[in-house]
Short mmCIF file of N, CA and C in Angstrom, two decimals:
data_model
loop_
_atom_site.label_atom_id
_atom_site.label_comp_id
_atom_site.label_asym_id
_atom_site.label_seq_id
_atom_site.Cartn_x
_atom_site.Cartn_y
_atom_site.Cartn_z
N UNK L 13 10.91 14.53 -45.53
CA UNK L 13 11.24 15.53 -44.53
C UNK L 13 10.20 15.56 -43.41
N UNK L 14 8.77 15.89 -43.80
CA UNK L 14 7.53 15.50 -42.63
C UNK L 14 8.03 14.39 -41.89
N UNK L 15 8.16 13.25 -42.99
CA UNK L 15 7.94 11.89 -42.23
C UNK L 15 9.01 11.89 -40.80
N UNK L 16 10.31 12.25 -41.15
CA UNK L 16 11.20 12.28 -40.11
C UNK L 16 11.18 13.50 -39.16
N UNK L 17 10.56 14.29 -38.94
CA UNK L 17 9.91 15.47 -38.51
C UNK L 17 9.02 14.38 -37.11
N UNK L 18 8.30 13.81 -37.87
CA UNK L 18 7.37 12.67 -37.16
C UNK L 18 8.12 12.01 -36.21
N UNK L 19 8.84 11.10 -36.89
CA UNK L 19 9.52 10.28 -36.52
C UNK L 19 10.29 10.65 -35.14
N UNK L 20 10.86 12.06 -35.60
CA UNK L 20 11.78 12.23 -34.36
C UNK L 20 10.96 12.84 -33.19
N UNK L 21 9.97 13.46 -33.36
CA UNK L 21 9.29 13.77 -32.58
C UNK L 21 8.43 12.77 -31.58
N UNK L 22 8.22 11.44 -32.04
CA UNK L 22 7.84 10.15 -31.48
C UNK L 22 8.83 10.02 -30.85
N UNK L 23 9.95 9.75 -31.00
CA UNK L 23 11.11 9.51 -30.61
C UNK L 23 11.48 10.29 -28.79
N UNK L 24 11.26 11.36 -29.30
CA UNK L 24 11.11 12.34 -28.08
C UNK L 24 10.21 12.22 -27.00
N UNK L 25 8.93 11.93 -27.64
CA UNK L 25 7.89 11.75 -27.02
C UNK L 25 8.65 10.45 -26.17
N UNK L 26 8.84 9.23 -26.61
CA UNK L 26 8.80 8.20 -25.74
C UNK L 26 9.95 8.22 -24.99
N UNK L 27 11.26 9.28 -25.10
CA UNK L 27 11.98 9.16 -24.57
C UNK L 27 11.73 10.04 -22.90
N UNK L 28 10.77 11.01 -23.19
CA UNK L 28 10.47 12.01 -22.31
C UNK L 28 9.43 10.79 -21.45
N UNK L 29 8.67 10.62 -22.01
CA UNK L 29 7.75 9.17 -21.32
C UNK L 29 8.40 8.06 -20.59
N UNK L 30 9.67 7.98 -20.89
CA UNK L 30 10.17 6.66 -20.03
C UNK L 30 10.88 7.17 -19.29
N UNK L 31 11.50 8.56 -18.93
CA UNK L 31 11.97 9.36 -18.11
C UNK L 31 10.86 9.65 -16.71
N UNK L 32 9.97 9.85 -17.16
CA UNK L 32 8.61 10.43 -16.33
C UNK L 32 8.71 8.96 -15.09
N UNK L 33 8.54 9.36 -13.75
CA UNK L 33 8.33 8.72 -12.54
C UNK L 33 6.71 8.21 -12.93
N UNK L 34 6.13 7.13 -12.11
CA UNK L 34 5.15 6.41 -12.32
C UNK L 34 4.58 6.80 -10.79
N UNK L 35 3.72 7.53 -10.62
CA UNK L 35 3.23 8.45 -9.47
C UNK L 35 2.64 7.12 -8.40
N UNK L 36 2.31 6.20 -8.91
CA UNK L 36 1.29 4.96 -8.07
C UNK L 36 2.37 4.08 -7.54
N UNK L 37 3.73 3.91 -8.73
CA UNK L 37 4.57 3.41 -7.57
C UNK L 37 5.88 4.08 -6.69
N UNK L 38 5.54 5.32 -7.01
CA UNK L 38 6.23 6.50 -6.21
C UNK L 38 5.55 6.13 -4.56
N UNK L 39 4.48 6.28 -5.10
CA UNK L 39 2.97 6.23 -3.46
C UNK L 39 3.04 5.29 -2.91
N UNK L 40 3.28 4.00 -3.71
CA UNK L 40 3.30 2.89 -2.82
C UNK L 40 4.82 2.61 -2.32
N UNK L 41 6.27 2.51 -3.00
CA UNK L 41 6.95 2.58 -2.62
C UNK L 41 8.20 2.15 -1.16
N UNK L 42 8.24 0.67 -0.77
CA UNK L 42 8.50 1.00 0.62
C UNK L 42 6.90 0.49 1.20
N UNK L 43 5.59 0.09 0.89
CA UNK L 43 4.53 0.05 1.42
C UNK L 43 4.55 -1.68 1.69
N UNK L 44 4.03 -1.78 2.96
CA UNK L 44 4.17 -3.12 3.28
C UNK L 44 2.40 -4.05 2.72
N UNK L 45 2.97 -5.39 2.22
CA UNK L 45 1.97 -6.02 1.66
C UNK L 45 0.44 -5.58 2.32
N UNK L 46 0.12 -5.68 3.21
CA UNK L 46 -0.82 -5.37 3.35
C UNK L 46 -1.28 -4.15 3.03
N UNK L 47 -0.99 -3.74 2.69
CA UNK L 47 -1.48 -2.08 1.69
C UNK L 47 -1.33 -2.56 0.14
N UNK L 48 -0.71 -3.08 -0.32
CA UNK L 48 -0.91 -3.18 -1.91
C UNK L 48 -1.47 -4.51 -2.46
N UNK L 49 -1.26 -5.62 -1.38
CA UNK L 49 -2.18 -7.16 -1.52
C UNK L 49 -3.61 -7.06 -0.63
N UNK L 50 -4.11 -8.48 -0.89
CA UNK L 50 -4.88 -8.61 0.54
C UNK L 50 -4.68 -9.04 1.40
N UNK L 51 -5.23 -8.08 2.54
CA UNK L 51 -4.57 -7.82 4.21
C UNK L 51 -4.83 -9.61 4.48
N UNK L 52 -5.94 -10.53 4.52
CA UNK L 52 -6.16 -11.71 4.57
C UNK L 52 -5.26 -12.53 4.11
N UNK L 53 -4.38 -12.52 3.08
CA UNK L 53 -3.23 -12.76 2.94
C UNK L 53 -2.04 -12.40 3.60
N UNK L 54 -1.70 -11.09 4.15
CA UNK L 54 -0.80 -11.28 4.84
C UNK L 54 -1.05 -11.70 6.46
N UNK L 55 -2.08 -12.00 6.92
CA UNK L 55 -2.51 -12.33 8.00
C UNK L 55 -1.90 -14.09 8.01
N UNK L 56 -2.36 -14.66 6.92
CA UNK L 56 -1.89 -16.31 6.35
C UNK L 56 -0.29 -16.11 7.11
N UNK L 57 0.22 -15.49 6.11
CA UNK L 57 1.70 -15.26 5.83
C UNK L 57 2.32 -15.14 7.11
N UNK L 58 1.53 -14.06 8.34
CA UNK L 58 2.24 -13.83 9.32
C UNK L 58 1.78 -15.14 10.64
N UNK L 59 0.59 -15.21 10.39
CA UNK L 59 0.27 -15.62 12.02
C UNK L 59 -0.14 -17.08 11.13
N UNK L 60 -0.21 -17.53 10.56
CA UNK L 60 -0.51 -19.28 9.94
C UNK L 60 -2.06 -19.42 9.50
N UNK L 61 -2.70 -17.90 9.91
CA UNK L 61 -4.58 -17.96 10.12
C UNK L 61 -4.81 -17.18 9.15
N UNK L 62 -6.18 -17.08 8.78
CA UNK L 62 -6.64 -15.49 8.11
C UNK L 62 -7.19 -14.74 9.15
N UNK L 63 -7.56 -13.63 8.73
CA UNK L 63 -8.18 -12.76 10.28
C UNK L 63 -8.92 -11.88 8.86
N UNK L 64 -10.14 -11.60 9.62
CA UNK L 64 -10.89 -10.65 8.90
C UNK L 64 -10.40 -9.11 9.34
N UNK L 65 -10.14 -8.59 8.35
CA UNK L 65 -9.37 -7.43 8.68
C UNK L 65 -9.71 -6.43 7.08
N UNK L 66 -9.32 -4.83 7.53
CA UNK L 66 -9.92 -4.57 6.73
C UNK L 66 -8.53 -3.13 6.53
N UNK L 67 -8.09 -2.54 5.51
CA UNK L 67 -7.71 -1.16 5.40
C UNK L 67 -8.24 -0.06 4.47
N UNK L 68 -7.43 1.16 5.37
CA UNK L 68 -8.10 2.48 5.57
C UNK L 68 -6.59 3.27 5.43
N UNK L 69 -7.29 4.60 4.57
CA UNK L 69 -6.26 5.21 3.91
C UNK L 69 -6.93 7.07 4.39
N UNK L 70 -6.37 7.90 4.94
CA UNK L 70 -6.52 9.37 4.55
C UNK L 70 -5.19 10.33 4.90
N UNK L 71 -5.85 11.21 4.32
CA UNK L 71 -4.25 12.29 3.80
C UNK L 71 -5.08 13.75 4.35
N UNK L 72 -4.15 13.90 5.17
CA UNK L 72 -4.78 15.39 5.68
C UNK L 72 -3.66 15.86 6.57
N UNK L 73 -3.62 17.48 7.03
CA UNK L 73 -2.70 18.10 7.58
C UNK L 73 -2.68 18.08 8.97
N UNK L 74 -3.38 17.66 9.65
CA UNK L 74 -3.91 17.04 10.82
C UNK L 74 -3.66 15.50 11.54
N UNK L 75 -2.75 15.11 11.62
CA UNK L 75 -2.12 13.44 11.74
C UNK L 75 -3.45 13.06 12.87
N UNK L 76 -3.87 13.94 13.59
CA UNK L 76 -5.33 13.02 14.52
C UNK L 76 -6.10 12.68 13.61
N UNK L 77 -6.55 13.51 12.67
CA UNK L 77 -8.02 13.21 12.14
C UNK L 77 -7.83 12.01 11.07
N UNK L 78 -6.78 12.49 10.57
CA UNK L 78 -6.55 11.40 9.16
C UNK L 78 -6.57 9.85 9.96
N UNK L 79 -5.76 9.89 10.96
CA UNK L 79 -5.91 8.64 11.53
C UNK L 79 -7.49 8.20 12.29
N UNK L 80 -8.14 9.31 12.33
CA UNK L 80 -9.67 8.87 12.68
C UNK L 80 -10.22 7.78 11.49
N UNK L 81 -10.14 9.00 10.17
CA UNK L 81 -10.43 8.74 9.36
C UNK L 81 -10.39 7.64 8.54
N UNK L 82 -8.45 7.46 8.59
CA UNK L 82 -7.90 6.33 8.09
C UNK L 82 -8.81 4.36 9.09
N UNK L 83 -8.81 4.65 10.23
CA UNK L 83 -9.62 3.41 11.21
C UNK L 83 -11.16 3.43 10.62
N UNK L 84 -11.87 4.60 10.20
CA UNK L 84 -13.01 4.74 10.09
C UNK L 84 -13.08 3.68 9.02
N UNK L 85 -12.17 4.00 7.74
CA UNK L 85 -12.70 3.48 6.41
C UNK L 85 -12.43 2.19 6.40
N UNK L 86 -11.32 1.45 7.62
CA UNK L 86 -10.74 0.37 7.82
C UNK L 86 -11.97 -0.59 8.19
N UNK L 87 -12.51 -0.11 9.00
CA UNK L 87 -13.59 -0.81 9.83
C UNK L 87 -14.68 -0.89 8.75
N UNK L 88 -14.92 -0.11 8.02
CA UNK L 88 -16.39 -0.19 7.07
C UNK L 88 -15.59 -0.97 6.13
N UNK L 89 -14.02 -1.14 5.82
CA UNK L 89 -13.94 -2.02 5.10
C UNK L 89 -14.16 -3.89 5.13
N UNK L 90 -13.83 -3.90 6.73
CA UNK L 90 -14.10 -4.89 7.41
C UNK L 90 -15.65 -5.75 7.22
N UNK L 91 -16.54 -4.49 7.40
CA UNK L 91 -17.79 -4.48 7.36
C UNK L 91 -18.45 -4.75 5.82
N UNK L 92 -17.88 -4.09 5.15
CA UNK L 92 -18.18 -4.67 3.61
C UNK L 92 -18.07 -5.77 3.25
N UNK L 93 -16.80 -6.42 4.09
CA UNK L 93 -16.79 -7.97 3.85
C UNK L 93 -17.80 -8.77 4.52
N UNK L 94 -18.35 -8.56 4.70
CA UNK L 94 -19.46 -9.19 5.99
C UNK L 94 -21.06 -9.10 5.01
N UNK L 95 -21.03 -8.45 4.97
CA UNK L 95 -22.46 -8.06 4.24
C UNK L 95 -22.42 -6.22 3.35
N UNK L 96 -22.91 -6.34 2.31
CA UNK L 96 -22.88 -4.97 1.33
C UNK L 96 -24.38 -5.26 0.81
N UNK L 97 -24.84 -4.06 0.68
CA UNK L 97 -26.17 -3.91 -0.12
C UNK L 97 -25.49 -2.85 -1.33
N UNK L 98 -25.79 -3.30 -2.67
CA UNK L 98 -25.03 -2.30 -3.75
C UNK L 98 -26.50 -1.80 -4.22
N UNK L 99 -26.63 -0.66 -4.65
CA UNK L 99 -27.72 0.23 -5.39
C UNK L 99 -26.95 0.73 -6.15
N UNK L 100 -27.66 0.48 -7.59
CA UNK L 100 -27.01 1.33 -8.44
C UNK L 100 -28.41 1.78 -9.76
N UNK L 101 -27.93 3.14 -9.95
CA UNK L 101 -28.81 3.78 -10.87
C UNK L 101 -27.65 4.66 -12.39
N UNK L 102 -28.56 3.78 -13.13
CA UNK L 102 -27.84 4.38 -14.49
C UNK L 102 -28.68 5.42 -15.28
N UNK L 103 -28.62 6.29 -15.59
CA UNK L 103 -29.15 6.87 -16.49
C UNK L 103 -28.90 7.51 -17.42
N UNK L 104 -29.69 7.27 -18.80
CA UNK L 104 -29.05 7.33 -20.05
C UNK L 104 -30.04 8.53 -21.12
N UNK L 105 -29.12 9.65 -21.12
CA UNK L 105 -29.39 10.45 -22.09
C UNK L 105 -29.10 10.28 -23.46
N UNK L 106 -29.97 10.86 -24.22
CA UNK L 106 -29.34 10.38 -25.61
C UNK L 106 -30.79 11.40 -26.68
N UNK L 107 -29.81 12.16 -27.33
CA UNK L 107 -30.48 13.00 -28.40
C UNK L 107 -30.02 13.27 -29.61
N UNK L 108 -31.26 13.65 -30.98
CA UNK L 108 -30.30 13.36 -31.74
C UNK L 108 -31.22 14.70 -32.85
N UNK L 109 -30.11 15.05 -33.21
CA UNK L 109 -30.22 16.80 -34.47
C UNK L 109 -30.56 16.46 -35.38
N UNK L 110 -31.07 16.35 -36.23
CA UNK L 110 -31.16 16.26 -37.57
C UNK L 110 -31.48 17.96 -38.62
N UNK L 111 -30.64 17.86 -39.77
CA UNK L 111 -30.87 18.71 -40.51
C UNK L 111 -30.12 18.36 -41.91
N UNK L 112 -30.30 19.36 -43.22
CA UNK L 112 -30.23 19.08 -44.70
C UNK L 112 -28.75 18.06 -44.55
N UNK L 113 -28.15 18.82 -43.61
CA UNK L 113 -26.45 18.26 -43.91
C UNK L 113 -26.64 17.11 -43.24
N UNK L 114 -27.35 16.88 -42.49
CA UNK L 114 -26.83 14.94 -42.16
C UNK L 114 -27.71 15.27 -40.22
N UNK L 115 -27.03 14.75 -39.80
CA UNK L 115 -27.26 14.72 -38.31
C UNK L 115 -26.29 14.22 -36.94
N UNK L 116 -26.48 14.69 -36.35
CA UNK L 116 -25.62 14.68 -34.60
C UNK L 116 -26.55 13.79 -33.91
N UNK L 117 -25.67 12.64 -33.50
CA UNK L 117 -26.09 12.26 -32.21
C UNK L 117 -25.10 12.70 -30.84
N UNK L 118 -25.53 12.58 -29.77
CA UNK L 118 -24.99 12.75 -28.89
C UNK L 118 -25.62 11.83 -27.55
N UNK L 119 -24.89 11.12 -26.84
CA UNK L 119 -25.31 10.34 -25.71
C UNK L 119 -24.46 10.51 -24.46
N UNK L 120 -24.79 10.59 -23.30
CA UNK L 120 -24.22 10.71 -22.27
C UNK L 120 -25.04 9.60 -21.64
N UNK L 121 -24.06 8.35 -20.67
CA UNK L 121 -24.68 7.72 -19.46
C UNK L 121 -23.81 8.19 -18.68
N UNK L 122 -24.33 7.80 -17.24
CA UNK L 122 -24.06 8.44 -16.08
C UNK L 122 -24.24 6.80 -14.65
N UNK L 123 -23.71 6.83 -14.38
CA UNK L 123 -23.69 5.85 -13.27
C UNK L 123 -23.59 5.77 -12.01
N UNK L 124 -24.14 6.10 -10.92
CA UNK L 124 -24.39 6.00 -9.36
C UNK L 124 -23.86 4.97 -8.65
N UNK L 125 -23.22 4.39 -7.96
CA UNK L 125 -23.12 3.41 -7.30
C UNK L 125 -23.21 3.61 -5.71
N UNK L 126 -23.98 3.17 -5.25
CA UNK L 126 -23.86 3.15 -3.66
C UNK L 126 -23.54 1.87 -3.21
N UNK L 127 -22.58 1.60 -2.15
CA UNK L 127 -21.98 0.60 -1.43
C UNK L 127 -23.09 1.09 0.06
N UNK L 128 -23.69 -0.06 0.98
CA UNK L 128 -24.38 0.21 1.86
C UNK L 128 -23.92 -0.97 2.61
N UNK L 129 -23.29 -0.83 4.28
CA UNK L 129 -23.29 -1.83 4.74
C UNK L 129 -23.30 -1.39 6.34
N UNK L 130 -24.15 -2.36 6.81
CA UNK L 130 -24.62 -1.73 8.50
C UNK L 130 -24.61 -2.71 9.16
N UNK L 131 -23.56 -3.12 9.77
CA UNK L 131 -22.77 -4.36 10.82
C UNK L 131 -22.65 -3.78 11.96
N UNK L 132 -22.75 -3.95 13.23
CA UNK L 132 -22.30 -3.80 14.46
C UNK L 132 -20.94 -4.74 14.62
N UNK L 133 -20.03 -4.31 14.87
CA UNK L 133 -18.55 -5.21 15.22
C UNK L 133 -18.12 -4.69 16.12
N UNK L 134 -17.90 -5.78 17.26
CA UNK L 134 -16.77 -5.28 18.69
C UNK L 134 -15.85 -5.93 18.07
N UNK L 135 -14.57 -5.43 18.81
CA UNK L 135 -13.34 -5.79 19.00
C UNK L 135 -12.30 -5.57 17.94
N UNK L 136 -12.46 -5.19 17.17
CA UNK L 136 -11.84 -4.66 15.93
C UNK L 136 -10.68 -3.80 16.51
N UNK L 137 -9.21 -4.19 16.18
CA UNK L 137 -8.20 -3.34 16.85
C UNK L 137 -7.38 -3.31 15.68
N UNK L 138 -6.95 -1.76 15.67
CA UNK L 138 -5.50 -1.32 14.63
C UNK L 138 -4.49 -2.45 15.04
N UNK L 139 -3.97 -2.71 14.13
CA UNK L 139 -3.15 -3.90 13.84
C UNK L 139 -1.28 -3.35 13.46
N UNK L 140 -1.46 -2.20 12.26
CA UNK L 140 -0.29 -1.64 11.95
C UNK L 140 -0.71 0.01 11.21
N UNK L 141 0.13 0.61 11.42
CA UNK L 141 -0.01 1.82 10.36
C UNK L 141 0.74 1.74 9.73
N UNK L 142 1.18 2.97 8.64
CA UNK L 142 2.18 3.03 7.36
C UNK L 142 1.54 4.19 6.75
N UNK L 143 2.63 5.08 6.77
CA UNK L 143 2.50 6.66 5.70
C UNK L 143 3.46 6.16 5.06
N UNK L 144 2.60 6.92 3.92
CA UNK L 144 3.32 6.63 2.51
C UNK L 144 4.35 7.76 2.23
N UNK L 145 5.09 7.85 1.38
CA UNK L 145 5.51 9.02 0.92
C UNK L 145 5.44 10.52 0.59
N UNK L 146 4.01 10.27 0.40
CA UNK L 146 3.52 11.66 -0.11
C UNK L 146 2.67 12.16 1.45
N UNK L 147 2.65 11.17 2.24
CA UNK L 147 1.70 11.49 3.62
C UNK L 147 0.88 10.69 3.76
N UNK L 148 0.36 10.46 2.91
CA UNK L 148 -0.83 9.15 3.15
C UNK L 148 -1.07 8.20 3.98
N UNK L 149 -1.96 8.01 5.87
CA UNK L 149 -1.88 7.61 6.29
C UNK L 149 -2.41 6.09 6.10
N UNK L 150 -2.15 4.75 5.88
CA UNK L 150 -2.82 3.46 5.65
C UNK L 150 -2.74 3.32 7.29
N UNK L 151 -4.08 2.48 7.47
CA UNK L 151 -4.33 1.62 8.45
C UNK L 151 -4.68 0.33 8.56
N UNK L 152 -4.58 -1.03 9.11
CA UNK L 152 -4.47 -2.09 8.88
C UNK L 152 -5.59 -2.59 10.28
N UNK L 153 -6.35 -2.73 10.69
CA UNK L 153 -7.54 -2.86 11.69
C UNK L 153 -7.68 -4.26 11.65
N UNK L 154 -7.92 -5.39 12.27
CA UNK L 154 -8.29 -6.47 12.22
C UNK L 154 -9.17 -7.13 13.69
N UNK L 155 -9.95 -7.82 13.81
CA UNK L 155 -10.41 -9.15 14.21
C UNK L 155 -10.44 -10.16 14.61
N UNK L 156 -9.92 -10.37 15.72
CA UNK L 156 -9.78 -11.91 16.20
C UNK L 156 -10.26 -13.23 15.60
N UNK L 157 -10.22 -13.87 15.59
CA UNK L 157 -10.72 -15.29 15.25
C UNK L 157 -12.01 -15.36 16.07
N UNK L 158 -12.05 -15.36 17.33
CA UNK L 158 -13.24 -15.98 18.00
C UNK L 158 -13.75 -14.80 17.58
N UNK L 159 -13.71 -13.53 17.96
CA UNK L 159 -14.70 -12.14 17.56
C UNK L 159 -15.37 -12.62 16.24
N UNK L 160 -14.55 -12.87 15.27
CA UNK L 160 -14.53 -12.68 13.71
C UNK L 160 -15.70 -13.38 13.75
N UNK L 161 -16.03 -14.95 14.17
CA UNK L 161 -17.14 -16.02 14.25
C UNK L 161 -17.83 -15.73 14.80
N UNK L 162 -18.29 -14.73 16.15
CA UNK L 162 -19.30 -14.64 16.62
C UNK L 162 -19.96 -13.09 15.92
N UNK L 163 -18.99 -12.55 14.89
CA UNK L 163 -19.38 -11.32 14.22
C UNK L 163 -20.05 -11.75 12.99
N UNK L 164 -19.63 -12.98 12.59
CA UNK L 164 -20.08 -13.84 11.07
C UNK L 164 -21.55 -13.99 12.24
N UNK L 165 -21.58 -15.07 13.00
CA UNK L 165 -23.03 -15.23 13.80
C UNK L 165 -24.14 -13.96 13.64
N UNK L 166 -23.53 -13.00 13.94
CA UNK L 166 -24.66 -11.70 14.89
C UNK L 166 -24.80 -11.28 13.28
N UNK L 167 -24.19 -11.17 12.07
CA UNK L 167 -24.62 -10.46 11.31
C UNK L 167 -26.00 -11.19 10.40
N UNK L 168 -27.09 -10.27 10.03
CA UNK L 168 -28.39 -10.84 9.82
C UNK L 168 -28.04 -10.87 8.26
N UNK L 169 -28.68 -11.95 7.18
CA UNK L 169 -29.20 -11.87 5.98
C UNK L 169 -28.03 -12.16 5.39
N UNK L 170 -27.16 -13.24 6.37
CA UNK L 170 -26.02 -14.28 5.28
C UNK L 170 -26.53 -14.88 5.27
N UNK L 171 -27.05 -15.85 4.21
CA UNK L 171 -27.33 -17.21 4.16
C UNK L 171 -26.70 -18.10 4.69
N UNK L 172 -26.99 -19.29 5.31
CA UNK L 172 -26.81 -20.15 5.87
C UNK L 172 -25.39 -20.84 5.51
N UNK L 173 -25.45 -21.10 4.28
CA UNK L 173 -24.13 -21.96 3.85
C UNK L 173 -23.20 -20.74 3.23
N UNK L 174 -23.46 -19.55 3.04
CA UNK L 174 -22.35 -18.64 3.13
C UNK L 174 -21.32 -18.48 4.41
N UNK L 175 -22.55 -18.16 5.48
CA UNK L 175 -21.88 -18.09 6.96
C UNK L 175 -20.79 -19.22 7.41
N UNK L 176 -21.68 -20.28 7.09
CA UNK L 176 -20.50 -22.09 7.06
C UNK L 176 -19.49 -21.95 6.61
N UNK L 177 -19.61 -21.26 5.13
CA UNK L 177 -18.53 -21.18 4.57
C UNK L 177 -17.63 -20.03 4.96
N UNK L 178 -17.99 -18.92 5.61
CA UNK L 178 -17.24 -17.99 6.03
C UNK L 178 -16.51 -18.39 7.42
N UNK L 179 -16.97 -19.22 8.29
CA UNK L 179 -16.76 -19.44 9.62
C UNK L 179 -15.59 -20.70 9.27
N UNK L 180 -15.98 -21.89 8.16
CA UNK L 180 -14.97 -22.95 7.85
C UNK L 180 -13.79 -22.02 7.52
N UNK L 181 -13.69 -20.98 6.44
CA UNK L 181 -12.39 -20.53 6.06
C UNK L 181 -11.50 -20.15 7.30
N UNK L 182 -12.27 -19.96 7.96
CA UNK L 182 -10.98 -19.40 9.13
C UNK L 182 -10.81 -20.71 10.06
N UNK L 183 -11.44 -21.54 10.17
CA UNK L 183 -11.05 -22.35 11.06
C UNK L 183 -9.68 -22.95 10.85
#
């Protein structure tokens, strides 16, 4: 009697579960490749080239700012590709009880990550937008070819045969 008690109640469970909408592809939905692939890929796809290009996403009640916003994160995404300094700090707690009955441990880590990247880039122009369903403004920002190479040039502390290799891919 339990067991099928169980049983049907699993039953329910997964039937209520495969009913339930999948919220990530509700959001994306209708979203053009360059929002759910990489934008460098659809750059291939459209124009025969790659283009360094970068997207940017914000959601706010304000369609100016979000679109500030949305170019802002586009461009630092741009910029991440170029050069990133990562810092990261972990720190690890960890204590432990002891008494007649036995003992407790308990541990908590904790993890920081900072992304740091400080490029100067001209010419960087919105390329496409796309709101999503729920509002979500995406932005699609990209880079010329000649810009892109003289932006690989001006940026300091690529190594030599990175830059080669960044400047060959697009050729």
């Amino acid at each position: 009697m339990k067991g099928t008690f169980i049983f049907n109640l699993f039953c329910l469970m997964m039937l209520l579960q495969s009913c339930a909408t999948n919220p990530v592809k509700k959001e994306f939905a209708g979203a053009p490749d360059w929002v759910t692939k990489d934008c460098a890929g659809y750059f291939i796809q459209k124009t025969g080239h790659p283009a360094l290009c970068g997207v940017g996403s914000a959601a706010g009640a304000d369609p100016g700012e979000a679109l500030i916003v949305a170019k802002t994160k586009a461009k630092a995404d741009i910029s991440k590709k170029l050069s990133t300094r990562i810092e990261s700090v972990l720190t690890d707690y960890r204590s432990s009880v002891s008494n007649t009955a036995g003992s407790i441990d308990t541990q908590h880590i904790e993890e920081v990550i900072v992304e740091i990247s400080n490029n100067t880039l001209s010419g960087i122009e919105m390329t496409d937008s796309w709101t999503s369903p729920n509002g979500t403004l995406y932005v699609l920002m990209s880079l010329e070819t000649e810009q892109y190479i003289m932006a690989v040039d001006r940026v300091k502390g690529i190594p030599e045969d990175k830059r080669r290799a960044l400047i060959e891919k697009d050729e």
